[in-house]
Coordinates of C-alpha atoms and ligand atoms in Angstrom, one line a residue:
M10 CA 93.7 78.2 117.0
T11 CA 94.0 81.7 118.7
I12 CA 97.0 83.8 118.1
S13 CA 96.9 86.4 120.9
A14 CA 98.7 89.7 121.0
P15 CA 98.7 91.8 124.2
H16 CA 97.3 95.4 123.6
Q17 CA 99.0 98.5 124.9
K18 CA 102.5 97.7 123.6
P19 CA 104.6 100.6 122.3
V20 CA 103.1 101.6 119.0
D21 CA 106.1 100.4 116.9
Q22 CA 105.8 96.9 118.5
Q23 CA 102.1 96.4 118.2
T24 CA 100.5 93.6 116.2
I25 CA 99.1 94.9 112.9
V26 CA 96.7 92.8 110.7
I27 CA 95.9 94.0 107.3
I28 CA 92.9 92.5 105.4
G29 CA 93.6 92.6 101.7
G30 CA 96.9 91.9 100.0
S31 CA 96.7 94.1 97.0
H32 CA 97.9 97.6 96.2
A33 CA 96.7 99.3 99.4
G34 CA 97.4 96.5 101.8
I35 CA 100.9 95.8 100.6
A36 CA 101.9 99.5 100.4
C37 CA 100.7 99.9 104.0
A38 CA 102.8 97.0 105.3
E39 CA 105.8 98.4 103.4
R40 CA 105.4 101.9 104.7
L41 CA 105.0 100.6 108.3
R42 CA 108.4 98.8 108.0
K43 CA 110.0 101.9 106.5
L44 CA 108.7 104.0 109.4
G45 CA 110.4 101.6 111.9
H46 CA 107.6 99.3 112.9
T47 CA 109.1 96.2 114.3
G48 CA 106.1 94.4 115.6
A49 CA 104.2 91.5 113.8
I50 CA 102.5 92.5 110.5
T51 CA 100.2 89.9 108.9
I52 CA 98.5 90.4 105.6
I53 CA 95.4 88.2 104.9
D54 CA 93.9 87.7 101.5
R55 CA 91.2 85.4 100.3
L56 CA 92.9 85.0 97.0
T57 CA 95.5 82.3 96.6
G58 CA 99.0 82.9 95.4
L59 CA 101.4 85.8 95.0
P60 CA 99.5 89.1 94.6
L61 CA 99.7 90.6 91.1
E62 CA 99.4 94.2 90.0
R63 CA 95.8 95.0 88.9
P64 CA 96.4 97.7 86.2
P65 CA 98.1 95.3 83.7
L66 CA 95.1 92.8 84.0
S67 CA 93.2 94.8 81.3
K68 CA 96.3 95.7 79.3
A69 CA 99.6 93.8 79.0
F70 CA 98.5 90.7 81.0
L71 CA 95.6 90.0 78.7
K72 CA 97.8 90.1 75.7
S73 CA 100.6 87.9 77.2
D74 CA 100.8 84.2 77.8
A75 CA 100.8 82.5 81.2
A76 CA 104.5 81.9 81.2
G77 CA 105.1 85.5 82.1
D78 CA 102.7 85.9 84.9
A79 CA 105.3 86.2 87.7
S80 CA 106.6 89.4 86.1
F81 CA 103.3 91.1 87.1
A82 CA 103.8 90.3 90.8
L83 CA 103.2 93.3 93.1
R84 CA 106.3 92.3 95.1
P85 CA 108.7 89.4 94.6
D86 CA 108.0 86.2 96.7
S87 CA 111.1 87.1 98.8
W88 CA 109.7 90.5 99.8
F89 CA 107.5 89.0 102.5
A90 CA 110.3 87.2 104.3
D91 CA 112.8 90.0 103.7
N92 CA 110.4 92.4 105.4
D93 CA 109.3 89.9 108.1
I94 CA 105.7 90.1 106.9
I95 CA 103.4 87.1 107.3
F96 CA 101.2 86.6 104.2
M97 CA 98.2 84.3 104.7
D98 CA 96.7 83.8 101.3
G99 CA 93.5 81.8 100.6
C100 CA 92.1 83.0 103.9
D101 CA 88.7 84.7 104.0
V102 CA 88.1 87.0 107.0
T103 CA 84.4 86.5 107.9
A104 CA 84.0 88.6 111.1
I105 CA 85.6 91.4 113.0
A106 CA 85.1 91.8 116.8
A107 CA 86.0 95.5 116.9
D108 CA 85.9 95.9 120.8
D109 CA 87.8 92.7 121.4
H110 CA 90.4 93.4 118.8
Q111 CA 89.9 90.1 117.2
L112 CA 88.9 88.7 113.8
T113 CA 87.7 85.3 112.5
L114 CA 88.6 83.5 109.4
A115 CA 86.3 81.2 107.4
D116 CA 87.9 78.1 108.9
G117 CA 87.0 79.3 112.4
Q118 CA 90.6 80.4 113.3
T119 CA 90.8 83.7 115.2
L120 CA 93.5 86.3 115.3
D121 CA 94.1 89.1 117.7
W122 CA 95.3 92.5 116.6
D123 CA 96.3 95.9 118.1
Q124 CA 95.7 97.8 114.9
L125 CA 93.6 96.6 112.0
V126 CA 93.7 97.9 108.5
L127 CA 90.9 97.2 106.1
A128 CA 92.2 97.2 102.5
T129 CA 89.4 95.0 101.1
G130 CA 89.0 96.8 97.8
A131 CA 85.9 96.3 95.8
Y132 CA 84.2 93.7 93.6
P133 CA 82.5 94.0 90.2
R134 CA 78.9 95.3 90.2
P135 CA 76.6 92.5 89.0
L136 CA 74.6 93.2 85.9
P137 CA 71.0 93.6 87.0
V138 CA 69.3 91.9 84.0
P139 CA 68.0 88.4 83.1
G140 CA 71.0 86.3 82.3
G141 CA 73.3 88.8 84.2
D142 CA 74.3 85.9 86.6
S143 CA 75.3 83.6 83.7
D144 CA 78.6 81.7 84.3
Q145 CA 79.6 82.6 80.7
L146 CA 79.5 86.4 81.5
M147 CA 83.0 87.4 82.4
V148 CA 84.1 90.2 84.9
L149 CA 87.6 91.6 85.5
R150 CA 88.9 92.6 88.9
H151 CA 91.5 90.1 90.2
P152 CA 94.2 87.9 88.6
D153 CA 91.9 84.8 88.4
D154 CA 89.4 86.8 86.5
A155 CA 92.0 87.9 84.1
R156 CA 93.4 84.4 83.7
G157 CA 90.0 83.1 82.8
L158 CA 89.4 86.0 80.5
R159 CA 92.7 85.7 78.7
E160 CA 92.0 82.0 78.0
K161 CA 88.6 82.7 76.5
L162 CA 89.7 85.9 74.7
H163 CA 92.4 84.0 72.8
L164 CA 89.8 81.6 71.5
A165 CA 87.0 84.2 70.7
E166 CA 86.4 85.9 67.4
T167 CA 83.8 88.3 68.6
V168 CA 83.9 90.2 71.9
S169 CA 81.2 92.4 73.4
I170 CA 82.0 94.6 76.3
I171 CA 79.2 96.0 78.5
G172 CA 80.4 99.3 80.1
G173 CA 82.5 102.1 78.5
G174 CA 84.5 103.0 81.5
Y175 CA 88.3 102.8 81.7
I176 CA 88.4 99.0 82.3
G177 CA 85.9 98.3 79.5
L178 CA 87.8 100.5 77.0
E179 CA 91.2 99.0 78.0
V180 CA 89.8 95.5 77.4
A181 CA 88.3 96.7 74.1
A182 CA 91.8 98.0 73.0
S183 CA 93.5 94.8 74.1
A184 CA 91.0 92.6 72.3
R185 CA 91.2 94.7 69.2
T186 CA 95.0 94.5 69.2
L187 CA 94.6 90.8 69.3
G188 CA 92.5 91.0 66.1
K189 CA 89.0 90.4 67.6
N190 CA 85.8 91.9 66.5
V191 CA 84.8 94.2 69.3
S192 CA 81.7 96.1 70.4
V193 CA 81.3 98.3 73.4
I194 CA 77.8 98.8 74.8
E195 CA 77.4 101.8 77.2
A196 CA 74.2 102.9 78.9
A197 CA 75.2 106.6 79.3
D198 CA 75.2 109.1 76.5
R199 CA 79.0 109.1 76.3
L200 CA 82.0 106.8 77.2
L201 CA 83.7 107.4 80.5
A202 CA 80.8 109.6 81.6
R203 CA 81.6 109.2 85.3
V204 CA 85.2 110.2 85.1
A205 CA 86.3 112.0 82.0
S206 CA 85.5 115.5 80.4
T207 CA 83.1 115.5 77.6
K208 CA 86.0 116.3 75.2
A209 CA 88.1 113.4 76.4
S210 CA 85.0 111.1 76.1
A211 CA 84.6 112.2 72.5
Y212 CA 88.3 111.6 71.9
F213 CA 88.1 108.0 73.2
D214 CA 85.0 107.3 71.2
A215 CA 86.7 108.4 68.0
L216 CA 89.8 106.5 68.9
H217 CA 88.0 103.2 69.3
Q218 CA 85.9 103.8 66.2
S219 CA 89.1 104.4 64.3
H220 CA 90.2 101.0 65.4
D221 CA 86.9 99.5 64.1
V222 CA 85.4 99.0 67.5
A223 CA 81.6 99.3 67.3
V224 CA 80.7 101.8 70.1
H225 CA 77.1 101.9 71.1
T226 CA 76.2 104.7 73.6
N227 CA 72.7 105.3 75.1
A228 CA 72.3 101.5 74.9
Q229 CA 70.9 99.9 77.9
V230 CA 71.4 96.1 78.2
S231 CA 68.0 94.3 78.8
A232 CA 69.1 90.7 78.8
I233 CA 72.0 88.3 78.3
I234 CA 71.0 85.1 76.5
P235 CA 73.6 82.3 76.5
S236 CA 73.3 79.8 73.7
G237 CA 75.9 77.1 73.6
Q238 CA 79.4 78.6 73.4
H239 CA 78.0 82.1 72.4
M240 CA 75.8 84.8 74.0
T241 CA 73.4 87.3 72.8
V242 CA 73.2 90.7 74.4
T243 CA 69.9 92.6 73.9
T244 CA 69.2 96.2 74.6
K245 CA 66.1 98.1 75.6
D246 CA 66.0 99.7 72.1
N247 CA 65.9 96.2 70.5
M248 CA 69.5 96.0 69.5
S249 CA 70.8 92.4 69.5
I250 CA 74.5 91.6 69.5
D251 CA 76.0 88.1 69.3
A252 CA 79.4 87.4 70.7
D253 CA 81.7 84.5 71.6
L254 CA 82.7 86.4 74.7
V255 CA 80.8 89.0 76.8
I256 CA 82.4 91.0 79.6
A257 CA 80.6 93.2 82.0
G258 CA 82.6 96.2 83.4
I259 CA 79.9 98.4 84.9
G260 CA 81.7 99.5 88.0
V261 CA 82.4 98.1 91.4
I262 CA 80.9 97.8 94.8
P263 CA 83.2 98.4 97.9
D264 CA 83.8 95.2 99.8
M265 CA 82.6 96.2 103.2
D266 CA 80.1 93.7 104.6
I267 CA 82.4 92.5 107.4
A268 CA 83.1 96.2 108.4
A269 CA 79.4 97.0 108.4
A270 CA 78.6 93.9 110.5
A271 CA 81.2 95.0 113.0
G272 CA 79.5 98.4 113.5
I273 CA 82.0 100.4 111.4
S274 CA 80.2 103.3 109.7
T275 CA 79.7 102.7 106.0
G276 CA 78.1 104.6 103.0
N277 CA 79.4 104.1 99.5
G278 CA 82.6 102.7 101.2
I279 CA 84.0 102.5 104.8
M280 CA 83.8 106.0 106.2
T281 CA 87.0 107.5 107.5
D282 CA 88.5 110.8 108.6
T283 CA 91.3 112.4 106.6
C284 CA 93.9 110.0 108.3
Y285 CA 91.8 107.0 107.2
R286 CA 90.6 106.2 110.7
T287 CA 87.2 104.6 110.9
N288 CA 84.7 105.3 113.7
K289 CA 86.1 102.3 115.7
P290 CA 89.4 102.8 117.6
D291 CA 92.4 101.2 116.1
I292 CA 90.7 100.3 112.8
Y293 CA 91.6 102.0 109.5
A294 CA 90.3 101.7 106.0
I295 CA 92.4 102.5 102.9
G296 CA 92.4 102.1 99.1
D297 CA 89.3 101.5 97.0
V298 CA 87.1 100.6 99.9
A299 CA 87.7 103.9 101.9
L300 CA 85.1 106.6 101.7
A301 CA 87.5 109.2 103.1
A302 CA 87.2 112.9 104.2
D303 CA 89.5 114.2 101.5
G304 CA 91.9 116.9 102.4
Y305 CA 92.3 117.9 98.8
T306 CA 88.7 118.2 97.6
H307 CA 87.3 118.8 101.1
G308 CA 84.5 116.3 100.4
Q309 CA 83.8 112.7 101.4
I310 CA 85.2 110.7 98.5
R311 CA 85.9 107.2 97.4
L312 CA 88.7 107.0 94.8
E313 CA 89.6 104.0 92.7
S314 CA 93.2 104.3 91.6
V315 CA 96.7 103.0 92.4
H316 CA 97.7 106.4 93.5
H317 CA 94.9 106.6 96.1
A318 CA 95.7 103.1 97.3
Q319 CA 99.4 104.2 97.9
M320 CA 98.6 107.6 99.3
S321 CA 96.0 106.3 101.8
A322 CA 98.3 103.5 102.8
D323 CA 101.0 106.0 103.5
I324 CA 98.9 108.4 105.5
A325 CA 97.4 105.5 107.5
A326 CA 100.8 104.0 108.3
H327 CA 102.0 107.4 109.5
T328 CA 99.0 107.8 111.7
I329 CA 99.4 104.3 113.2
M330 CA 103.0 105.1 114.0
E331 CA 102.0 108.4 115.5
Q332 CA 104.1 110.3 113.0
P333 CA 102.9 113.3 111.1
A334 CA 101.3 112.3 107.8
G335 CA 101.6 114.1 104.5
L336 CA 98.8 116.1 103.0
H337 CA 96.3 114.6 100.6
E338 CA 97.6 115.1 97.1
V339 CA 95.8 116.0 93.9
P340 CA 94.3 112.6 92.6
W341 CA 95.9 111.2 89.6
F342 CA 95.3 108.2 87.3
W343 CA 96.6 106.7 84.1
S344 CA 95.2 104.4 81.3
E345 CA 96.7 102.8 78.2
Q346 CA 94.7 102.1 75.1
Y347 CA 96.4 101.2 71.7
D348 CA 99.3 103.6 71.5
Q349 CA 97.8 106.2 73.7
R350 CA 98.9 106.8 77.3
L351 CA 96.4 108.9 79.2
Q352 CA 97.6 110.6 82.4
S353 CA 95.0 112.6 84.3
A354 CA 95.3 114.8 87.4
G355 CA 92.4 116.3 89.4
L356 CA 88.7 115.4 89.1
V357 CA 86.4 116.5 86.4
P358 CA 83.3 118.1 87.9
A359 CA 79.8 117.3 86.5
E360 CA 79.6 120.8 85.2
H361 CA 82.8 121.7 83.3
E362 CA 84.2 123.7 80.4
T363 CA 87.2 122.1 78.7
V364 CA 89.8 123.5 76.3
R365 CA 92.1 121.3 74.2
R366 CA 95.8 122.1 73.8
D367 CA 98.0 120.4 71.2
G368 CA 101.5 119.5 72.4
R369 CA 104.8 120.2 70.6
R370 CA 104.9 116.8 69.0
D371 CA 102.3 115.1 66.8
G372 CA 99.8 113.2 68.7
Q373 CA 100.3 115.1 72.0
I374 CA 97.0 116.4 73.2
S375 CA 95.7 117.7 76.6
F376 CA 92.2 118.6 77.8
W377 CA 92.0 121.2 80.6
S378 CA 88.7 121.3 82.5
F379 CA 87.5 124.3 84.5
A380 CA 84.8 124.2 87.1
A381 CA 81.8 126.6 87.0
D382 CA 83.7 129.1 89.3
G383 CA 86.5 129.3 86.7
S384 CA 89.1 127.3 88.6
L385 CA 91.2 124.6 87.0
A386 CA 89.7 121.2 88.1
A387 CA 91.4 118.6 85.9
V388 CA 93.9 117.9 83.2
E389 CA 93.7 114.8 80.9
S390 CA 96.8 114.4 78.8
L391 CA 97.4 112.0 75.9
N392 CA 101.0 111.0 75.2
D393 CA 101.9 114.5 76.6
A394 CA 103.8 114.0 79.9
Q395 CA 104.7 117.6 80.1
A396 CA 101.1 118.8 80.1
Y397 CA 100.3 116.3 82.7
M398 CA 103.2 117.4 84.9
V399 CA 102.4 121.1 84.6
G400 CA 98.6 120.4 85.2
R401 CA 99.3 118.3 88.3
H402 CA 101.6 121.0 89.6
L403 CA 99.0 123.8 89.0
L404 CA 96.3 121.7 90.6
S405 CA 98.3 121.1 93.8
A406 CA 96.9 122.8 96.9
D407 CA 99.9 125.1 97.3
Q408 CA 99.2 126.7 93.9
A409 CA 95.7 128.0 94.9
D410 CA 97.1 131.5 95.1
Q411 CA 98.5 131.3 91.5
P412 CA 95.3 130.5 89.6
V413 CA 95.4 129.8 85.9
T414 CA 92.5 130.9 83.7
I415 CA 90.9 129.2 80.8
D416 CA 92.1 131.9 78.5
M417 CA 95.7 131.3 79.5
I418 CA 95.4 127.7 78.7
A419 CA 93.4 128.2 75.5
D420 CA 96.1 130.6 74.2
P421 CA 98.6 128.5 72.1
A422 CA 101.3 131.1 72.9
T423 CA 101.1 130.4 76.6
D424 CA 104.3 128.5 77.6
L425 CA 103.1 125.8 80.0
K426 CA 106.5 125.4 81.7
A427 CA 106.6 129.1 82.4
L428 CA 103.3 128.7 84.4
M429 CA 105.2 126.3 86.7
R430 CA 107.9 128.9 87.4
R431 CA 105.6 131.7 88.5
Ligands
FAD9 C1 91.7 95.5 85.4 C2 92.0 96.8 86.2 C3 92.8 97.8 85.6 C4 93.1 98.9 86.3 N1 93.8 99.9 85.8 C5 94.2 100.9 86.5 C6 95.1 101.9 86.0 O1 95.5 101.8 84.8 N2 95.5 103.0 86.8 C7 95.1 103.1 88.1 O2 95.5 104.0 88.7 N3 94.2 102.2 88.6 C8 93.8 101.1 87.8 N4 93.0 100.1 88.4 C9 92.5 100.4 89.8 C10 93.5 99.9 90.9 O3 93.9 98.6 90.5 C11 92.7 99.8 92.2 O4 92.4 101.1 92.5 C12 93.6 99.1 93.3 O5 93.7 97.7 92.9 C13 92.9 99.2 94.6 O6 93.7 98.5 95.5 P1 93.1 98.0 96.9 O7 94.2 97.3 97.6 O8 92.3 99.1 97.6 O9 91.9 96.9 96.5 P2 91.9 95.6 95.6 O10 92.9 95.6 94.5 O11 90.4 95.4 95.2 O12 92.3 94.5 96.6 C14 91.6 94.1 97.8 C15 92.0 92.7 98.2 O13 91.3 92.4 99.4 C16 91.0 91.0 99.4 N5 89.8 90.9 100.4 C17 88.6 91.6 100.3 N6 87.9 91.2 101.4 C18 88.5 90.2 102.0 C19 88.2 89.4 103.2 N7 87.1 89.5 103.8 N8 89.2 88.5 103.5 C20 90.4 88.3 102.9 N9 90.6 89.1 101.8 C21 89.8 90.0 101.4 C22 90.6 90.8 98.0 O14 90.8 89.4 97.7 C23 91.7 91.7 97.2 O15 92.9 91.0 96.9 C24 92.6 99.1 87.7 C25 91.9 98.0 88.3 C26 91.6 96.9 87.5 C27 90.7 95.8 88.2

């Protein structure tokens, strides 16, 4: 079947197709409607069922039972009809004909579009060792992964997690909260090496050890050996860990094969300008898959966070509607592990100097990282919403002429709120 849509309609009446019905895709459709778009909007996703939020999948969802799954819906079922948005679930887009403004689904059906938004996200990086392709090795990205993981987690006694990034550590905390014996195996010399300051890494290492998680850094997995219902993980330095359940969380690969095959420029993501336009007319890329020219860092960057999914969706929707888009904001992120809520703003550079501040109440801590040129680069706060808010404000582009120094932050007498009022 071919659903055709004539091109060259007024922009607010054009046919928009969004590939990917997760945080970025749904936010884009929602924003388009709010901006007055009245034409057809179709969201296509290869997954089946109502889209669920991703962040809880490693946190509350893992600890809950199946009866409450609907409470994790990204939008209620009625949202699609209420906003006149067609949602095609269980449909895999297999090809894009960029010049013809058409795409093809796995069943051969074709769809025409005036504007196409690629919100295809990313998929778990495979573990490149013998046994890394075992069916028993679990990954966590989408709701179906989380459902399978939850079922096995409840039955397991010992759990081993390969990868000490945020997702691995959140799963470790959830598993530990459920009373499992947990180990984390990380190849780098510290947890969260790609994203956190060295001080925050050390904090999370100590936090997990205090909850009796066995944390192994500098440990490179050499093989996964399934044996019956169990698995053995071996490392290059001859460590051997047996577990009922092994989960690999070693990062993701942007889902961009259909874009590359369509002649859209790609690198470590689909390349876009600051408005999330690709090199092909009328095709945008947003969310985790976008390798965007970033107006905040002034670099080409691919960010994996709900905030970026929403911000990129918002900017792309404004651009499609030919309305002025907002500026890129300082990136922010959150994580929850045990009773700790991390909120971070900014990006920690590879080379950084970090000072720790203790908040007014017990257990409130923040790490303030400065780049080599002395400028504030990132704030990571634990159970300290005020430090996060002040940090995010000081990191915003319009504060560049009001710099804070490491000495100001290191001085316990400095009133953080007063820094906002300068
Ligand atoms: C377990 C977990 C916990 C997280 N926790 C946090 C957190 O605490 N804080 C935070 O800020 N971020 C968190 N994140 C990251 C955040 O969820 C992602 O940044 C966000 O989901 C990105 O949204 P997206 O729409 O770009 O991509 P995705 O969520 O990856 O969605 C892409 C969608 O596109 C579909 N798709 C891809 N290709 C095709 C195709 N060819 N045809 C049809 N459909 C296709 C996929 O099926 C998928 O549904 C977490 C992520 C995970 C997995």
